[in-house]
Amino acid sequence: MPAKVYFADFRARSFGENKVSKLKKLFEKAGLSSVLAKGDLTAVKMHFGEVGNDTFLSPVLVRAVVDKIRETGAKPFLTDTGTLYTGKRKNAADHINTAISHGFAYSVVNAPVIIADGLKGDSVVSVEINKKRFSKVKIARDIVNADSMIVLSHVKGHELAGFGGAIKNLAMGCAPPMGKKEQHSARFFVNEEKCIACGECEKNCPTGAAQLSSDFSTIDKDRCIGCGECVTVCPEKAIDMDWATDIAEFMERMTEYALGAVIGKPGKVAYVNFIMNVTPDCDCIPWSDAPIVPDVGVLASFDPVAIDKASWDLVNQQQGNAHSHIRKNLDPGGDKFTGLWSYTKPGIAITHGAEIGLGSPEYELVKI
């Protein structure tokens, strides 16, 4: 039986149709409160945005979800985990400061911010999954310990995964840095013909694997942790990897980590995907490029695979923004995410997710 995915568009001509009102109505119509119980410590898994990014989810919308959770008697907390790369979210102190500076103060969202993997990313639980790539995965302790979880995902592109939605939010976002490292199986190398020796990769590499010589940069594969920070900052796109094989393995690893984040919470997890500000890159990037399509709406489901497939389809039905980073597939029906990053294979998260029991790609879209 197809999974139900509830959908509200962003058209509004009255107070009762604004985004907050529609989001609360969606929460009710989808029955998301069924995963919550009085007294539950409920993780609201989200992304607070890197400093310099401004297209992360609005605290106003997050507050609407928090209010609905509180109505059930559950006790929500906003959460994410530390990053693998350098930035303003690598430890809990910096991460919380970043969250507050982006509007996620208690006075605004009515919930505390708790970084789920502890002060330095070493509060971890090993979770058994017994799948193709992993027998066990490393999940942040406070994600595991939470009684229930509402996963709020900003739909967008991603330079390695292609598509960022609920699955990626679970996989990378519920893993501590050591778990993120396990997912990033690929290692990078420098195309010497493209390299202009600008030093950006060396400046941003968190482990010192990228080194600048007089003529070009090199990457020490033994020190490389596969975070992809060098790929993001290289102005000439001179950093490369074996896209034919490594991307597929990365996608399977990521999807299995998503399973590890929820395997211990049957019937206690719900998902909300926001298709707005659909930028080419993850909110981990310290900038926000122009959206690739118009804002579409918000979806809710109990199935992470179904809600991601529905989100992907809805984005692809749009006309692409010619004044954005998207290079091809702009017409309605074209795959906007491979139009952004041609070497990515975002569909693997959907197919592998179905194979390992994470969810179903078959869905029924219920419009409210």
mmCIF file of C-alpha atoms in Angstrom:
data_model
loop_
_atom_site.group_PDB
_atom_site.id
_atom_site.type_symbol
_atom_site.label_atom_id
_atom_site.label_comp_id
_atom_site.label_asym_id
_atom_site.label_seq_id
_atom_site.Cartn_x
_atom_site.Cartn_y
_atom_site.Cartn_z
ATOM 1 C CA MET A 1 0.000 0.000 0.000
ATOM 2 C CA PRO A 2 1.391 3.426 -0.926
ATOM 3 C CA ALA A 3 2.444 5.637 1.968
ATOM 4 C CA LYS A 4 0.346 8.741 2.472
ATOM 5 C CA VAL A 5 2.137 12.051 2.042
ATOM 6 C CA TYR A 6 0.115 15.099 3.029
ATOM 7 C CA PHE A 7 0.730 18.319 1.126
ATOM 8 C CA ALA A 8 -0.151 21.989 1.581
ATOM 9 C CA ASP A 9 0.854 24.543 -1.029
ATOM 10 C CA PHE A 10 2.008 28.060 -0.175
ATOM 11 C CA ARG A 11 -0.820 30.034 -1.796
ATOM 12 C CA ALA A 12 -2.445 32.392 0.699
ATOM 13 C CA ARG A 13 -5.156 35.040 0.439
ATOM 14 C CA SER A 14 -6.201 35.223 4.096
ATOM 15 C CA PHE A 15 -4.923 34.846 7.656
ATOM 16 C CA GLY A 16 -6.183 31.267 7.783
ATOM 17 C CA GLU A 17 -4.034 30.372 4.770
ATOM 18 C CA ASN A 18 -0.668 31.734 5.915
ATOM 19 C CA LYS A 19 2.254 29.354 6.295
ATOM 20 C CA VAL A 20 1.926 28.964 10.065
ATOM 21 C CA SER A 21 -1.793 28.211 9.813
ATOM 22 C CA LYS A 22 -1.266 25.739 6.982
ATOM 23 C CA LEU A 23 1.581 24.030 8.817
ATOM 24 C CA LYS A 24 -0.535 23.525 11.935
ATOM 25 C CA LYS A 25 -3.429 22.233 9.834
ATOM 26 C CA LEU A 26 -1.055 19.864 8.029
ATOM 27 C CA PHE A 27 0.233 18.568 11.377
ATOM 28 C CA GLU A 28 -3.349 17.796 12.403
ATOM 29 C CA LYS A 29 -4.564 16.317 9.101
ATOM 30 C CA ALA A 30 -1.525 14.044 8.815
ATOM 31 C CA GLY A 31 -2.038 12.866 12.402
ATOM 32 C CA LEU A 32 1.560 13.563 13.387
ATOM 33 C CA SER A 33 0.574 13.748 17.054
ATOM 34 C CA SER A 34 0.090 9.960 16.955
ATOM 35 C CA VAL A 35 3.860 9.487 17.345
ATOM 36 C CA LEU A 36 3.862 11.585 20.512
ATOM 37 C CA ALA A 37 2.837 10.788 24.078
ATOM 38 C CA LYS A 38 2.501 12.891 27.199
ATOM 39 C CA GLY A 39 5.917 13.297 28.793
ATOM 40 C CA ASP A 40 7.850 12.240 25.681
ATOM 41 C CA LEU A 41 11.233 13.885 25.294
ATOM 42 C CA THR A 42 10.769 14.713 21.629
ATOM 43 C CA ALA A 43 13.727 15.492 19.381
ATOM 44 C CA VAL A 44 12.906 18.078 16.725
ATOM 45 C CA LYS A 45 15.648 17.211 14.257
ATOM 46 C CA MET A 46 16.562 20.154 12.083
ATOM 47 C CA HIS A 47 19.460 22.198 10.695
ATOM 48 C CA PHE A 48 20.299 25.577 12.242
ATOM 49 C CA GLY A 49 22.282 26.778 9.208
ATOM 50 C CA GLU A 50 25.964 27.635 8.944
ATOM 51 C CA VAL A 51 27.007 31.225 9.618
ATOM 52 C CA GLY A 52 26.544 33.136 6.358
ATOM 53 C CA ASN A 53 23.644 30.943 5.228
ATOM 54 C CA ASP A 54 20.160 32.501 5.410
ATOM 55 C CA THR A 55 17.848 29.945 3.761
ATOM 56 C CA PHE A 56 17.624 27.496 6.660
ATOM 57 C CA LEU A 57 14.132 26.872 8.064
ATOM 58 C CA SER A 58 12.520 29.920 9.626
ATOM 59 C CA PRO A 59 12.250 29.890 13.446
ATOM 60 C CA VAL A 60 8.662 31.106 12.981
ATOM 61 C CA LEU A 61 7.760 27.863 11.188
ATOM 62 C CA VAL A 62 9.704 25.733 13.664
ATOM 63 C CA ARG A 63 7.793 27.426 16.526
ATOM 64 C CA ALA A 64 4.516 26.345 14.901
ATOM 65 C CA VAL A 65 5.619 22.709 15.045
ATOM 66 C CA VAL A 66 6.886 23.088 18.613
ATOM 67 C CA ASP A 67 3.506 24.468 19.678
ATOM 68 C CA LYS A 68 1.702 21.467 18.162
ATOM 69 C CA ILE A 69 4.077 19.084 19.942
ATOM 70 C CA ARG A 70 3.489 20.832 23.269
ATOM 71 C CA GLU A 71 -0.280 20.446 22.854
ATOM 72 C CA THR A 72 0.175 16.668 23.235
ATOM 73 C CA GLY A 73 2.035 17.040 26.531
ATOM 74 C CA ALA A 74 5.341 16.021 24.959
ATOM 75 C CA LYS A 75 8.521 17.967 25.734
ATOM 76 C CA PRO A 76 10.246 19.113 22.529
ATOM 77 C CA PHE A 77 13.886 20.083 22.104
ATOM 78 C CA LEU A 78 15.563 21.301 18.911
ATOM 79 C CA THR A 79 18.599 19.280 17.956
ATOM 80 C CA ASP A 80 21.383 18.619 15.476
ATOM 81 C CA THR A 81 24.918 17.201 15.676
ATOM 82 C CA GLY A 82 28.446 18.553 15.299
ATOM 83 C CA THR A 83 30.046 18.921 11.894
ATOM 84 C CA LEU A 84 32.947 17.036 10.366
ATOM 85 C CA TYR A 85 34.347 20.132 8.681
ATOM 86 C CA THR A 86 35.534 23.431 10.112
ATOM 87 C CA GLY A 87 32.891 26.061 10.754
ATOM 88 C CA LYS A 88 30.674 27.505 13.479
ATOM 89 C CA ARG A 89 28.911 24.243 14.383
ATOM 90 C CA LYS A 90 31.835 21.916 15.097
ATOM 91 C CA ASN A 91 31.350 21.851 18.894
ATOM 92 C CA ALA A 92 28.206 22.273 20.984
ATOM 93 C CA ALA A 93 29.102 25.704 22.360
ATOM 94 C CA ASP A 94 29.642 27.230 18.912
ATOM 95 C CA HIS A 95 26.672 25.305 17.519
ATOM 96 C CA ILE A 96 24.248 26.635 20.141
ATOM 97 C CA ASN A 97 25.571 30.173 19.683
ATOM 98 C CA THR A 98 24.987 29.832 15.934
ATOM 99 C CA ALA A 99 21.460 28.514 16.496
ATOM 100 C CA ILE A 100 20.618 31.436 18.778
ATOM 101 C CA SER A 101 22.094 33.981 16.369
ATOM 102 C CA HIS A 102 19.846 32.510 13.648
ATOM 103 C CA GLY A 103 16.733 33.022 15.736
ATOM 104 C CA PHE A 104 16.416 29.718 17.584
ATOM 105 C CA ALA A 105 16.440 31.248 21.051
ATOM 106 C CA TYR A 106 14.072 29.764 23.636
ATOM 107 C CA SER A 107 12.064 32.981 23.736
ATOM 108 C CA VAL A 108 11.333 32.595 20.018
ATOM 109 C CA VAL A 109 10.869 28.852 19.511
ATOM 110 C CA ASN A 110 9.646 27.812 22.999
ATOM 111 C CA ALA A 111 12.061 24.887 23.148
ATOM 112 C CA PRO A 112 15.693 24.416 24.224
ATOM 113 C CA VAL A 113 18.505 23.673 21.792
ATOM 114 C CA ILE A 114 20.404 20.474 22.668
ATOM 115 C CA ILE A 115 23.310 19.297 20.505
ATOM 116 C CA ALA A 116 22.700 15.563 20.413
ATOM 117 C CA ASP A 117 26.278 14.274 20.282
ATOM 118 C CA GLY A 118 27.613 16.312 23.198
ATOM 119 C CA LEU A 119 30.186 19.024 23.607
ATOM 120 C CA LYS A 120 32.808 17.607 21.243
ATOM 121 C CA GLY A 121 30.878 15.043 19.240
ATOM 122 C CA ASP A 122 31.805 12.010 21.321
ATOM 123 C CA SER A 123 28.446 11.225 22.960
ATOM 124 C CA VAL A 124 27.631 8.263 20.748
ATOM 125 C CA VAL A 125 25.669 4.998 20.691
ATOM 126 C CA SER A 126 26.497 2.078 18.391
ATOM 127 C CA VAL A 127 23.266 0.939 16.720
ATOM 128 C CA GLU A 128 22.987 -2.468 15.068
ATOM 129 C CA ILE A 129 21.399 -2.498 11.579
ATOM 130 C CA ASN A 130 23.063 -5.448 9.737
ATOM 131 C CA LYS A 131 22.805 -4.096 6.189
ATOM 132 C CA LYS A 132 24.965 -4.085 3.049
ATOM 133 C CA ARG A 133 27.497 -1.411 4.038
ATOM 134 C CA PHE A 134 27.279 -1.463 7.831
ATOM 135 C CA SER A 135 26.498 -3.957 10.545
ATOM 136 C CA LYS A 136 26.506 -1.130 13.093
ATOM 137 C CA VAL A 137 26.310 2.645 12.783
ATOM 138 C CA LYS A 138 27.215 5.441 15.195
ATOM 139 C CA ILE A 139 24.270 7.636 16.206
ATOM 140 C CA ALA A 140 24.239 10.647 18.546
ATOM 141 C CA ARG A 141 23.270 9.548 22.061
ATOM 142 C CA ASP A 142 20.491 12.098 22.579
ATOM 143 C CA ILE A 143 18.850 11.057 19.294
ATOM 144 C CA VAL A 144 18.857 7.450 20.487
ATOM 145 C CA ASN A 145 17.619 8.412 23.951
ATOM 146 C CA ALA A 146 14.778 10.618 22.712
ATOM 147 C CA ASP A 147 11.353 9.023 23.134
ATOM 148 C CA SER A 148 10.049 10.337 19.818
ATOM 149 C CA MET A 149 11.227 12.505 16.937
ATOM 150 C CA ILE A 150 9.823 15.014 14.458
ATOM 151 C CA VAL A 151 12.199 15.489 11.523
ATOM 152 C CA LEU A 152 12.028 18.930 9.890
ATOM 153 C CA SER A 153 13.890 19.013 6.577
ATOM 154 C CA HIS A 154 14.639 21.869 4.211
ATOM 155 C CA VAL A 155 14.528 20.407 0.685
ATOM 156 C CA LYS A 156 17.510 21.543 -1.391
ATOM 157 C CA GLY A 157 20.368 20.337 -3.568
ATOM 158 C CA HIS A 158 23.686 18.925 -2.414
ATOM 159 C CA GLU A 159 27.015 18.688 -4.228
ATOM 160 C CA LEU A 160 27.593 15.043 -3.268
ATOM 161 C CA ALA A 161 24.147 13.608 -2.459
ATOM 162 C CA GLY A 162 22.392 15.557 -5.218
ATOM 163 C CA PHE A 163 19.187 15.897 -3.183
ATOM 164 C CA GLY A 164 18.807 16.871 0.453
ATOM 165 C CA GLY A 165 15.625 15.914 2.289
ATOM 166 C CA ALA A 166 14.530 13.704 5.172
ATOM 167 C CA ILE A 167 16.944 10.834 4.456
ATOM 168 C CA LYS A 168 20.006 13.043 4.379
ATOM 169 C CA ASN A 169 18.778 14.972 7.432
ATOM 170 C CA LEU A 170 18.539 11.692 9.344
ATOM 171 C CA ALA A 171 21.808 10.251 8.077
ATOM 172 C CA MET A 172 24.246 13.118 8.403
ATOM 173 C CA GLY A 173 22.260 15.072 10.945
ATOM 174 C CA CYS A 174 21.852 12.271 13.492
ATOM 175 C CA ALA A 175 25.444 11.073 13.206
ATOM 176 C CA PRO A 176 28.381 12.452 15.210
ATOM 177 C CA PRO A 177 31.511 13.480 13.285
ATOM 178 C CA MET A 178 32.880 9.923 13.439
ATOM 179 C CA GLY A 179 29.628 8.667 11.881
ATOM 180 C CA LYS A 180 29.742 11.338 9.190
ATOM 181 C CA LYS A 181 33.274 10.208 8.411
ATOM 182 C CA GLU A 182 32.081 6.615 7.963
ATOM 183 C CA GLN A 183 29.477 7.787 5.464
ATOM 184 C CA HIS A 184 31.961 9.837 3.442
ATOM 185 C CA SER A 185 33.734 6.789 2.049
ATOM 186 C CA ALA A 186 35.198 8.664 -0.913
ATOM 187 C CA ARG A 187 38.578 10.375 -0.918
ATOM 188 C CA PHE A 188 39.450 13.276 -3.152
ATOM 189 C CA PHE A 189 42.300 14.209 -5.486
ATOM 190 C CA VAL A 190 43.414 17.356 -7.318
ATOM 191 C CA ASN A 191 43.217 17.781 -11.061
ATOM 192 C CA GLU A 192 46.568 19.492 -11.553
ATOM 193 C CA GLU A 193 45.591 20.953 -14.936
ATOM 194 C CA LYS A 194 42.677 22.869 -13.400
ATOM 195 C CA CYS A 195 44.340 23.874 -10.128
ATOM 196 C CA ILE A 196 45.369 27.545 -9.891
ATOM 197 C CA ALA A 197 47.186 27.156 -6.546
ATOM 198 C CA CYS A 198 44.846 29.560 -4.743
ATOM 199 C CA GLY A 199 45.159 27.716 -1.438
ATOM 200 C CA GLU A 200 41.442 27.649 -0.588
ATOM 201 C CA CYS A 201 41.461 23.866 -0.113
ATOM 202 C CA GLU A 202 44.400 24.027 2.289
ATOM 203 C CA LYS A 203 42.784 26.891 4.219
ATOM 204 C CA ASN A 204 39.498 25.012 4.698
ATOM 205 C CA CYS A 205 40.664 21.389 5.112
ATOM 206 C CA PRO A 206 39.886 20.311 8.721
ATOM 207 C CA THR A 207 42.663 17.672 8.853
ATOM 208 C CA GLY A 208 45.467 19.299 6.862
ATOM 209 C CA ALA A 209 45.152 16.712 4.082
ATOM 210 C CA ALA A 210 45.113 19.433 1.421
ATOM 211 C CA GLN A 211 48.542 20.980 0.947
ATOM 212 C CA LEU A 212 49.581 23.769 -1.416
ATOM 213 C CA SER A 213 52.839 23.598 -3.325
ATOM 214 C CA SER A 214 54.195 26.320 -5.594
ATOM 215 C CA ASP A 215 52.307 25.013 -8.634
ATOM 216 C CA PHE A 216 49.239 23.119 -7.407
ATOM 217 C CA SER A 217 47.595 21.531 -4.405
ATOM 218 C CA THR A 218 47.733 17.894 -3.375
ATOM 219 C CA ILE A 219 45.526 15.808 -1.059
ATOM 220 C CA ASP A 220 46.979 13.206 1.275
ATOM 221 C CA LYS A 221 44.486 10.327 1.033
ATOM 222 C CA ASP A 222 45.605 8.901 4.367
ATOM 223 C CA ARG A 223 44.631 12.148 6.121
ATOM 224 C CA CYS A 224 41.560 12.905 4.002
ATOM 225 C CA ILE A 225 38.282 12.200 5.829
ATOM 226 C CA GLY A 226 36.084 12.693 2.766
ATOM 227 C CA CYS A 227 34.100 15.650 4.130
ATOM 228 C CA GLY A 228 34.051 17.396 0.746
ATOM 229 C CA GLU A 229 34.862 20.854 2.119
ATOM 230 C CA CYS A 230 37.596 21.253 -0.511
ATOM 231 C CA VAL A 231 35.097 20.501 -3.297
ATOM 232 C CA THR A 232 32.803 23.233 -2.046
ATOM 233 C CA VAL A 233 35.408 26.009 -1.792
ATOM 234 C CA CYS A 234 37.514 25.269 -4.898
ATOM 235 C CA PRO A 235 36.801 28.105 -7.381
ATOM 236 C CA GLU A 236 38.018 26.105 -10.389
ATOM 237 C CA LYS A 237 36.335 22.789 -9.447
ATOM 238 C CA ALA A 238 39.769 21.179 -9.568
ATOM 239 C CA ILE A 239 38.975 18.698 -6.759
ATOM 240 C CA ASP A 240 37.685 15.395 -8.059
ATOM 241 C CA MET A 241 36.749 11.866 -7.029
ATOM 242 C CA ASP A 242 35.755 8.634 -8.730
ATOM 243 C CA TRP A 243 32.149 9.641 -9.378
ATOM 244 C CA ALA A 244 31.337 6.357 -11.133
ATOM 245 C CA THR A 245 31.832 4.227 -8.039
ATOM 246 C CA ASP A 246 32.310 6.369 -4.953
ATOM 247 C CA ILE A 247 29.055 8.315 -5.190
ATOM 248 C CA ALA A 248 26.975 5.125 -5.273
ATOM 249 C CA GLU A 249 28.743 3.747 -2.202
ATOM 250 C CA PHE A 250 28.383 7.079 -0.415
ATOM 251 C CA MET A 251 24.640 7.128 -1.091
ATOM 252 C CA GLU A 252 24.169 3.592 0.241
ATOM 253 C CA ARG A 253 26.196 4.378 3.346
ATOM 254 C CA MET A 254 24.195 7.522 3.940
ATOM 255 C CA THR A 255 20.867 5.722 3.543
ATOM 256 C CA GLU A 256 21.881 2.999 5.986
ATOM 257 C CA TYR A 257 22.832 5.641 8.526
ATOM 258 C CA ALA A 258 19.339 7.105 8.125
ATOM 259 C CA LEU A 259 17.917 3.706 9.056
ATOM 260 C CA GLY A 260 20.157 3.592 12.119
ATOM 261 C CA ALA A 261 18.743 6.907 13.318
ATOM 262 C CA VAL A 262 15.164 5.602 13.457
ATOM 263 C CA ILE A 263 15.394 1.810 13.793
ATOM 264 C CA GLY A 264 14.861 1.978 17.552
ATOM 265 C CA LYS A 265 11.753 4.191 17.296
ATOM 266 C CA PRO A 266 9.029 2.251 15.433
ATOM 267 C CA GLY A 267 5.876 4.321 15.273
ATOM 268 C CA LYS A 268 7.555 7.239 17.048
ATOM 269 C CA VAL A 269 8.959 9.301 14.144
ATOM 270 C CA ALA A 270 7.225 11.708 11.749
ATOM 271 C CA TYR A 271 8.591 13.849 8.929
ATOM 272 C CA VAL A 272 7.915 17.340 7.600
ATOM 273 C CA ASN A 273 9.614 18.510 4.385
ATOM 274 C CA PHE A 274 9.643 22.187 3.423
ATOM 275 C CA ILE A 275 9.977 22.816 -0.332
ATOM 276 C CA MET A 276 10.995 26.450 -0.162
ATOM 277 C CA ASN A 277 14.233 28.278 -0.917
ATOM 278 C CA VAL A 278 15.365 25.211 -2.866
ATOM 279 C CA THR A 279 19.013 26.196 -3.144
ATOM 280 C CA PRO A 280 21.711 24.239 -5.006
ATOM 281 C CA ASP A 281 23.710 23.548 -1.837
ATOM 282 C CA CYS A 282 23.312 22.265 1.703
ATOM 283 C CA ASP A 283 22.605 24.728 4.529
ATOM 284 C CA CYS A 284 26.094 23.785 5.783
ATOM 285 C CA ILE A 285 27.487 26.154 3.157
ATOM 286 C CA PRO A 286 28.217 29.693 4.465
ATOM 287 C CA TRP A 287 26.186 31.337 1.694
ATOM 288 C CA SER A 288 22.770 30.954 0.057
ATOM 289 C CA ASP A 289 22.532 30.866 -3.724
ATOM 290 C CA ALA A 290 19.363 31.718 -5.634
ATOM 291 C CA PRO A 291 16.566 29.091 -5.479
ATOM 292 C CA ILE A 292 16.414 26.771 -8.485
ATOM 293 C CA VAL A 293 12.582 26.619 -8.563
ATOM 294 C CA PRO A 294 9.700 28.618 -7.036
ATOM 295 C CA ASP A 295 8.553 27.773 -3.514
ATOM 296 C CA VAL A 296 6.157 24.812 -3.642
ATOM 297 C CA GLY A 297 4.781 23.935 -0.204
ATOM 298 C CA VAL A 298 5.177 21.692 2.823
ATOM 299 C CA LEU A 299 4.683 17.932 3.177
ATOM 300 C CA ALA A 300 4.147 15.554 6.109
ATOM 301 C CA SER A 301 4.402 11.783 6.365
ATOM 302 C CA PHE A 302 5.485 8.868 8.540
ATOM 303 C CA ASP A 303 7.696 7.514 5.737
ATOM 304 C CA PRO A 304 11.050 9.206 4.983
ATOM 305 C CA VAL A 305 11.455 7.517 1.590
ATOM 306 C CA ALA A 306 7.945 8.428 0.440
ATOM 307 C CA ILE A 307 8.188 12.057 1.558
ATOM 308 C CA ASP A 308 11.550 12.477 -0.174
ATOM 309 C CA LYS A 309 10.241 10.895 -3.385
ATOM 310 C CA ALA A 310 7.176 13.150 -3.299
ATOM 311 C CA SER A 311 9.368 16.206 -2.636
ATOM 312 C CA TRP A 312 11.676 15.265 -5.491
ATOM 313 C CA ASP A 313 8.724 14.837 -7.866
ATOM 314 C CA LEU A 314 7.138 18.151 -6.857
ATOM 315 C CA VAL A 315 10.382 20.030 -7.423
ATOM 316 C CA ASN A 316 10.864 18.388 -10.808
ATOM 317 C CA GLN A 317 7.348 19.423 -11.877
ATOM 318 C CA GLN A 318 8.380 23.081 -11.592
ATOM 319 C CA GLN A 319 9.937 25.353 -14.175
ATOM 320 C CA GLY A 320 13.582 25.840 -13.286
ATOM 321 C CA ASN A 321 14.927 29.301 -12.490
ATOM 322 C CA ALA A 322 17.139 30.293 -15.410
ATOM 323 C CA HIS A 323 18.863 32.873 -13.195
ATOM 324 C CA SER A 324 20.141 30.222 -10.773
ATOM 325 C CA HIS A 325 22.962 27.676 -10.661
ATOM 326 C CA ILE A 326 20.918 25.022 -12.499
ATOM 327 C CA ARG A 327 22.440 24.307 -15.911
ATOM 328 C CA LYS A 328 19.982 21.916 -17.582
ATOM 329 C CA ASN A 329 16.644 20.112 -17.097
ATOM 330 C CA LEU A 330 14.907 23.448 -16.443
ATOM 331 C CA ASP A 331 11.614 22.471 -18.101
ATOM 332 C CA PRO A 332 8.808 20.934 -16.013
ATOM 333 C CA GLY A 333 9.485 17.192 -15.672
ATOM 334 C CA GLY A 334 13.262 17.559 -15.905
ATOM 335 C CA ASP A 335 15.393 16.283 -13.031
ATOM 336 C CA LYS A 336 16.451 19.525 -11.407
ATOM 337 C CA PHE A 337 18.955 17.909 -9.037
ATOM 338 C CA THR A 338 21.056 16.161 -11.694
ATOM 339 C CA GLY A 339 20.606 19.379 -13.666
ATOM 340 C CA LEU A 340 22.586 20.988 -10.857
ATOM 341 C CA TRP A 341 25.155 18.256 -10.240
ATOM 342 C CA SER A 342 25.297 15.852 -13.206
ATOM 343 C CA TYR A 343 27.564 13.309 -11.503
ATOM 344 C CA THR A 344 25.269 12.759 -8.499
ATOM 345 C CA LYS A 345 22.920 9.785 -8.097
ATOM 346 C CA PRO A 346 20.188 10.960 -5.720
ATOM 347 C CA GLY A 347 17.836 8.153 -6.713
ATOM 348 C CA ILE A 348 20.000 5.622 -4.875
ATOM 349 C CA ALA A 349 18.721 6.933 -1.535
ATOM 350 C CA ILE A 350 15.181 6.096 -2.665
ATOM 351 C CA THR A 351 15.937 2.634 -4.098
ATOM 352 C CA HIS A 352 18.335 1.570 -1.349
ATOM 353 C CA GLY A 353 15.999 2.981 1.278
ATOM 354 C CA ALA A 354 13.262 0.697 -0.016
ATOM 355 C CA GLU A 355 15.638 -2.279 -0.140
ATOM 356 C CA ILE A 356 16.691 -1.948 3.512
ATOM 357 C CA GLY A 357 13.200 -1.311 4.865
ATOM 358 C CA LEU A 358 13.578 2.411 5.580
ATOM 359 C CA GLY A 359 10.396 3.196 3.649
ATOM 360 C CA SER A 360 8.525 2.963 0.369
ATOM 361 C CA PRO A 361 8.930 5.014 -2.818
ATOM 362 C CA GLU A 362 5.236 4.446 -3.558
ATOM 363 C CA TYR A 363 3.102 7.258 -2.178
ATOM 364 C CA GLU A 364 -0.329 8.835 -2.324
ATOM 365 C CA LEU A 365 -0.229 12.623 -2.273
ATOM 366 C CA VAL A 366 -3.059 13.965 -0.108
ATOM 367 C CA LYS A 367 -3.648 17.670 -0.674
ATOM 368 C CA ILE A 368 -5.157 19.694 2.159
#
